[in-house]
Amino acid sequence: MSAPSLPLVAVAPEIPDDWTSRLAPHARVVALSSEAAASDADIEGVLTTLTTRVDDAMLSRFPNLRVVSNMAVGVDNIDVSACARREVRVGNTPGVLTDATADIAMTLILCVTRRAFVATRDAREGRWGPWSPTGWLGSSLRKKRLGVVGLGAIGAATASRAKSFGMEICYSGPSRKARAEEELRATRLPLEELLTSADVISLHCPLVDQTRHLIDSIALRAMKPTAALINTARGDVVDQIALERALDEGWIAGAGLDVTTPEPLPPTHPLYRRDNCLITPHIGSATIETRRAMASLACDNLIAALDGAPLPHEVGS
Ligand code: DGY
């Protein structure tokens, strides 16, 4: 039992209790409710997930809030400016999910370019006939070009995997990444040039105003008709209506999406029925080790803020 003098924090109820048990010596823990609760006025910290919307309306429930600690690297669920105006600190969990997310990006690259998901479905549904020289042909990665949009940690880890499959790496983004250029022999290109020249385009940028619908119908029309688009970033980086048209009309060859608009994508959505689109349900960081590490880092951020110490990972600092 925690001492009543400890600060009160609210934790998103979908996070297993034992992932946040180390908060106990530092805080009294309650479940974060989507409805206003009597204890809201006493809550000093919240531990959120990417499905918790933190906006002015939500923040106004918590007059004594000092920290929002998000169990995610992306903070597009949080109005960071509204938090800053209220002097509420924001923490996130970069680093610990880099490999897991890059693994899923590479999985999507391989499954889409080799059409593995179509072949599996056909076999399961009785369409596996005698071996055929032309059965389920995909395309090879060797000597093809990967275009990474946003060469941060996850983009670079994806590029490094793709490089080991023989791909040439180019990237676009707001700043030059000298180390990655050297280690991956990556070339920085303007986005327009990356779009027209890459065989696989993998999105790794954060969702902010400048990247919302970055991949719109103009971008999709600029891509090679043989190219694949991979999105493990956020659904809204892509104009999904335009993507459906691009896949229908053959502007591009295929797409692998770990993120969509909306999430969850309803099972009746036409994208699921396409042979050239593979959808995974936002599982980029879904390994037990990674999710525990994310929860642990989110606890570290929360505890640091309650202590008035620097957060291990503070957004906007
Ligand atoms: C994040 O942390 O932003 C990821 O999308 C979760 O997998």
Coordinates of C-alpha atoms and ligand atoms in Angstrom, one line a residue:
M1 CA 0.0 0.0 0.0
S2 CA 1.5 3.4 -1.0
A3 CA 1.6 6.3 1.5
P4 CA -1.3 8.7 1.0
S5 CA 1.2 11.7 0.9
L6 CA 2.6 10.5 -2.5
P7 CA 1.4 12.3 -5.6
L8 CA -1.6 10.9 -7.4
V9 CA -1.1 9.7 -11.0
A10 CA -3.5 8.2 -13.5
V11 CA -2.4 5.4 -15.9
A12 CA -4.2 4.4 -19.1
P13 CA -6.1 1.3 -18.1
E14 CA -5.0 -0.7 -21.2
I15 CA -1.4 -0.9 -19.8
P16 CA -1.0 -4.0 -17.7
D17 CA -0.5 -3.2 -14.0
D18 CA 2.8 -5.1 -13.7
W19 CA 4.3 -3.0 -16.5
T20 CA 3.9 0.1 -14.3
S21 CA 4.3 -1.5 -10.8
R22 CA 7.6 0.5 -10.3
L23 CA 5.5 3.6 -9.9
A24 CA 4.3 2.4 -6.5
P25 CA 7.1 3.8 -4.4
H26 CA 6.7 7.2 -6.1
A27 CA 3.0 7.7 -6.6
R28 CA -0.5 6.6 -5.8
V29 CA -1.9 5.1 -9.0
V30 CA -5.4 5.2 -10.3
A31 CA -6.8 4.2 -13.7
L32 CA -7.1 7.1 -16.2
S33 CA -10.8 7.5 -16.9
S34 CA -12.2 9.0 -20.1
E35 CA -14.9 10.6 -18.0
A36 CA -14.3 13.3 -15.4
A37 CA -13.7 11.8 -12.0
A38 CA -13.8 13.3 -8.5
S39 CA -10.0 12.6 -8.1
D40 CA -9.1 14.6 -11.2
A41 CA -8.2 17.7 -9.3
D42 CA -5.5 15.8 -7.3
I43 CA -3.9 14.1 -10.3
E44 CA -0.3 15.4 -11.0
G45 CA 0.7 13.0 -13.7
V46 CA -0.9 10.9 -16.4
L47 CA 0.6 7.9 -18.3
T48 CA -1.0 7.8 -21.7
T49 CA -1.0 5.7 -24.8
L50 CA -1.3 6.8 -28.4
T51 CA -5.0 6.4 -28.2
T52 CA -5.4 8.9 -25.3
R53 CA -6.3 12.2 -26.8
V54 CA -4.7 15.0 -24.7
D55 CA -6.1 18.3 -25.8
D56 CA -7.3 21.5 -24.0
A57 CA -10.6 19.9 -23.0
M58 CA -8.9 16.9 -21.4
L59 CA -6.2 19.0 -19.8
S60 CA -8.8 21.3 -18.2
R61 CA -10.0 18.3 -16.2
F62 CA -6.6 18.2 -14.4
P63 CA -5.8 21.6 -12.9
N64 CA -2.8 20.2 -11.0
L65 CA -1.3 18.2 -13.8
R66 CA 2.5 18.4 -14.1
V67 CA 3.3 15.7 -16.7
V68 CA 1.9 13.8 -19.6
S69 CA 4.1 10.7 -20.1
N70 CA 3.2 9.0 -23.4
M71 CA 4.0 5.3 -23.9
A72 CA 4.8 6.0 -27.5
V73 CA 7.5 7.8 -29.5
G74 CA 4.8 9.6 -31.6
V75 CA 3.0 12.4 -29.7
D76 CA 0.4 13.3 -32.4
N77 CA -2.3 12.3 -29.8
I78 CA -1.1 15.2 -27.6
D79 CA -1.6 18.9 -28.1
V80 CA 2.0 19.7 -27.1
S81 CA 1.4 23.5 -27.3
A82 CA -1.6 23.3 -25.0
C83 CA 0.6 21.3 -22.5
A84 CA 3.3 24.0 -22.8
R85 CA 0.8 26.8 -22.1
R86 CA -0.2 25.0 -18.9
E87 CA 3.4 24.2 -18.0
V88 CA 2.6 20.5 -18.3
R89 CA 5.7 18.6 -19.3
V90 CA 5.5 15.9 -22.0
G91 CA 7.6 12.7 -22.2
N92 CA 7.8 10.1 -24.9
T93 CA 9.6 6.7 -25.5
P94 CA 12.1 6.9 -28.4
G95 CA 14.9 4.4 -28.9
V96 CA 13.4 1.3 -27.2
L97 CA 11.1 0.6 -30.1
T98 CA 13.5 1.3 -33.0
D99 CA 14.4 -2.3 -33.8
A100 CA 10.9 -3.7 -33.4
T101 CA 9.4 -1.1 -35.7
A102 CA 12.2 -1.4 -38.3
D103 CA 11.6 -5.2 -38.3
I104 CA 8.0 -4.7 -39.1
A105 CA 8.9 -2.1 -41.9
M106 CA 11.2 -4.7 -43.4
T107 CA 8.6 -7.4 -43.0
L108 CA 6.2 -5.3 -45.0
I109 CA 8.8 -4.5 -47.6
L110 CA 9.5 -8.2 -48.1
C111 CA 5.8 -9.4 -47.9
V112 CA 4.6 -6.7 -50.4
T113 CA 7.5 -7.0 -52.9
R114 CA 7.3 -10.9 -52.8
R115 CA 3.5 -10.9 -52.6
A116 CA 3.9 -13.5 -49.8
F117 CA 0.5 -12.6 -48.3
V118 CA -1.3 -13.2 -51.6
A119 CA 0.5 -16.6 -52.0
T120 CA -0.4 -17.7 -48.5
R121 CA -4.1 -16.7 -48.9
D122 CA -4.2 -18.5 -52.3
A123 CA -2.7 -21.7 -50.8
R124 CA -5.1 -21.6 -47.9
E125 CA -8.0 -21.2 -50.2
G126 CA -7.2 -24.1 -52.5
R127 CA -5.4 -22.2 -55.4
W128 CA -2.0 -23.9 -55.0
G129 CA -1.7 -25.9 -58.2
P130 CA 1.4 -27.6 -59.7
W131 CA 4.6 -25.6 -59.3
S132 CA 4.6 -23.0 -62.1
P133 CA 7.5 -20.9 -63.4
T134 CA 5.2 -17.9 -63.3
G135 CA 3.4 -18.5 -60.1
W136 CA 3.2 -15.7 -57.5
L137 CA 6.0 -13.7 -59.1
G138 CA 7.3 -10.8 -57.0
S139 CA 10.2 -8.5 -57.4
S140 CA 13.8 -8.7 -56.0
L141 CA 15.2 -6.2 -53.6
R142 CA 18.9 -6.5 -54.7
K143 CA 20.1 -3.4 -56.5
K144 CA 16.7 -1.7 -56.0
R145 CA 16.4 1.7 -54.3
L146 CA 14.8 2.2 -50.9
G147 CA 13.6 5.8 -50.4
V148 CA 13.3 6.6 -46.7
V149 CA 11.1 9.6 -45.8
G150 CA 12.5 10.7 -42.5
L151 CA 15.8 9.2 -41.7
G152 CA 15.5 9.3 -37.9
A153 CA 16.4 6.2 -35.7
I154 CA 13.6 4.0 -37.1
G155 CA 14.2 5.1 -40.7
A156 CA 18.0 4.5 -40.4
A157 CA 17.4 1.0 -38.8
T158 CA 15.0 0.1 -41.6
A159 CA 17.6 1.3 -44.2
S160 CA 20.3 -0.7 -42.5
R161 CA 18.1 -3.9 -42.8
A162 CA 17.3 -3.1 -46.4
K163 CA 21.0 -2.5 -47.2
S164 CA 21.7 -6.0 -46.0
F165 CA 19.2 -7.2 -48.6
G166 CA 21.3 -5.4 -51.3
M167 CA 19.2 -2.2 -51.6
E168 CA 20.6 1.2 -52.3
I169 CA 19.5 3.8 -49.9
C170 CA 18.3 7.4 -50.5
Y171 CA 16.4 9.6 -48.1
S172 CA 14.6 12.9 -47.8
G173 CA 14.0 15.0 -44.7
P174 CA 14.5 18.4 -43.2
S175 CA 18.2 17.9 -42.3
R176 CA 21.2 16.2 -43.6
K177 CA 22.2 13.0 -41.7
A178 CA 25.9 12.8 -42.2
R179 CA 26.5 9.7 -40.1
A180 CA 23.8 7.7 -41.8
E181 CA 25.1 8.9 -45.2
E182 CA 28.4 7.5 -44.3
E183 CA 27.3 4.3 -42.7
L184 CA 24.6 3.4 -45.2
R185 CA 26.1 5.2 -48.2
A186 CA 22.8 7.0 -48.3
T187 CA 22.1 9.8 -50.7
R188 CA 19.9 12.7 -49.6
L189 CA 17.4 13.7 -52.3
P190 CA 14.6 16.3 -52.6
L191 CA 11.3 14.4 -51.9
E192 CA 10.2 14.9 -55.5
E193 CA 13.3 13.1 -56.8
L194 CA 13.0 10.3 -54.1
L195 CA 9.4 9.7 -55.2
T196 CA 10.2 9.3 -58.9
S197 CA 13.4 7.2 -58.4
A198 CA 12.7 4.8 -55.5
D199 CA 11.5 1.2 -55.9
V200 CA 10.3 1.1 -52.3
I201 CA 9.3 4.1 -50.3
S202 CA 9.2 3.7 -46.5
L203 CA 7.7 6.4 -44.4
H204 CA 9.3 7.2 -41.0
C205 CA 8.4 10.9 -40.4
P206 CA 6.4 12.1 -37.4
L207 CA 2.8 13.2 -38.1
V208 CA 2.9 17.0 -37.8
D209 CA 1.1 19.7 -39.9
Q210 CA 3.8 19.6 -42.5
T211 CA 3.6 15.9 -43.0
R212 CA -0.2 15.4 -42.9
H213 CA -1.0 13.9 -46.4
L214 CA 2.6 14.4 -47.5
I215 CA 1.9 11.4 -49.7
D216 CA -1.1 12.7 -51.6
S217 CA -2.3 12.0 -55.2
I218 CA 0.5 14.2 -56.7
A219 CA 3.2 12.2 -54.8
L220 CA 1.6 8.9 -55.6
R221 CA 1.3 9.7 -59.3
A222 CA 5.0 10.7 -59.2
M223 CA 6.0 7.2 -58.0
K224 CA 7.1 4.4 -60.3
P225 CA 4.2 2.1 -61.4
T226 CA 6.4 -0.7 -60.1
A227 CA 7.0 0.9 -56.7
A228 CA 5.7 -0.1 -53.2
L229 CA 4.7 2.3 -50.4
I230 CA 5.4 1.2 -46.8
N231 CA 3.9 3.1 -43.9
T232 CA 4.8 2.3 -40.3
A233 CA 4.7 6.0 -39.2
R234 CA 1.1 7.4 -38.9
G235 CA -1.9 6.8 -41.2
D236 CA -2.5 10.5 -41.8
V237 CA 0.9 10.9 -43.5
V238 CA -0.8 9.3 -46.5
D239 CA -4.0 10.5 -48.2
Q240 CA -5.7 7.2 -48.0
I241 CA -8.4 8.0 -50.5
A242 CA -5.7 8.9 -53.0
L243 CA -3.8 5.7 -52.1
E244 CA -6.9 3.5 -52.8
R245 CA -7.1 5.2 -56.3
A246 CA -3.4 4.7 -56.8
L247 CA -3.7 0.9 -56.1
D248 CA -6.9 0.6 -58.1
E249 CA -5.5 2.4 -61.2
G250 CA -1.9 1.0 -61.1
W251 CA -0.1 4.3 -60.3
I252 CA 1.9 2.2 -57.9
A253 CA 2.4 -1.6 -57.5
G254 CA 1.6 -2.2 -53.9
A255 CA 1.4 -0.9 -50.3
G256 CA 2.2 -2.3 -46.9
L257 CA 0.5 -0.4 -44.1
D258 CA 1.0 -0.8 -40.4
V259 CA -0.9 2.4 -39.7
T260 CA -4.2 3.6 -41.3
T261 CA -6.9 6.2 -41.1
P262 CA -8.9 5.4 -39.0
E263 CA -7.5 2.9 -36.5
P264 CA -8.9 0.4 -36.2
L265 CA -9.6 0.2 -39.9
P266 CA -13.1 -1.4 -40.1
P267 CA -13.1 -5.0 -41.5
T268 CA -15.4 -3.9 -44.4
H269 CA -12.8 -1.5 -45.7
P270 CA -12.0 -2.0 -49.4
L271 CA -8.2 -1.8 -48.8
Y272 CA -8.4 -5.3 -47.1
R273 CA -9.7 -6.8 -50.3
R274 CA -6.9 -5.7 -52.5
D275 CA -4.2 -8.1 -53.7
N276 CA -1.7 -5.3 -53.7
C277 CA -2.2 -4.1 -50.2
L278 CA -1.1 -5.7 -46.9
I279 CA -2.4 -4.2 -43.7
T280 CA -1.1 -5.0 -40.2
P281 CA -2.9 -3.5 -37.2
H282 CA -0.3 -1.1 -35.9
I283 CA 2.1 -3.7 -34.6
G284 CA 5.3 -1.9 -35.2
S285 CA 6.4 -2.0 -31.5
A286 CA 4.4 -5.1 -30.6
T287 CA 7.0 -7.4 -29.0
I288 CA 6.8 -8.2 -25.3
E289 CA 10.3 -6.8 -24.7
T290 CA 9.6 -3.6 -26.5
R291 CA 6.3 -2.8 -25.0
R292 CA 7.6 -3.5 -21.5
A293 CA 10.6 -1.2 -22.3
M294 CA 8.3 1.5 -23.5
A295 CA 6.2 1.3 -20.3
S296 CA 9.3 1.3 -18.2
L297 CA 10.6 4.4 -20.0
A298 CA 7.2 6.1 -19.7
C299 CA 7.4 5.4 -15.9
D300 CA 10.9 6.9 -15.8
N301 CA 9.7 10.1 -17.5
L302 CA 6.7 10.3 -15.1
I303 CA 8.8 9.7 -11.9
A304 CA 11.4 12.3 -13.1
A305 CA 8.7 14.9 -13.6
L306 CA 7.2 14.3 -10.2
D307 CA 10.7 14.7 -8.7
G308 CA 11.2 18.0 -10.6
A309 CA 14.1 16.3 -12.4
P310 CA 15.0 16.3 -16.1
L311 CA 12.9 13.8 -18.1
P312 CA 15.0 11.0 -19.8
H313 CA 13.0 11.9 -22.9
E314 CA 11.1 15.2 -22.9
V315 CA 9.3 16.4 -25.9
G316 CA 10.0 20.0 -27.0
S317 CA 12.9 20.5 -24.7
Ligands
DGY1 C1 4.8 4.9 -31.3 O1 5.4 4.7 -30.3 O2 4.5 6.0 -31.7 C2 4.3 3.7 -32.1 O3 3.5 4.0 -33.1 C3 3.8 2.6 -31.2 O4 4.0 1.4 -31.9

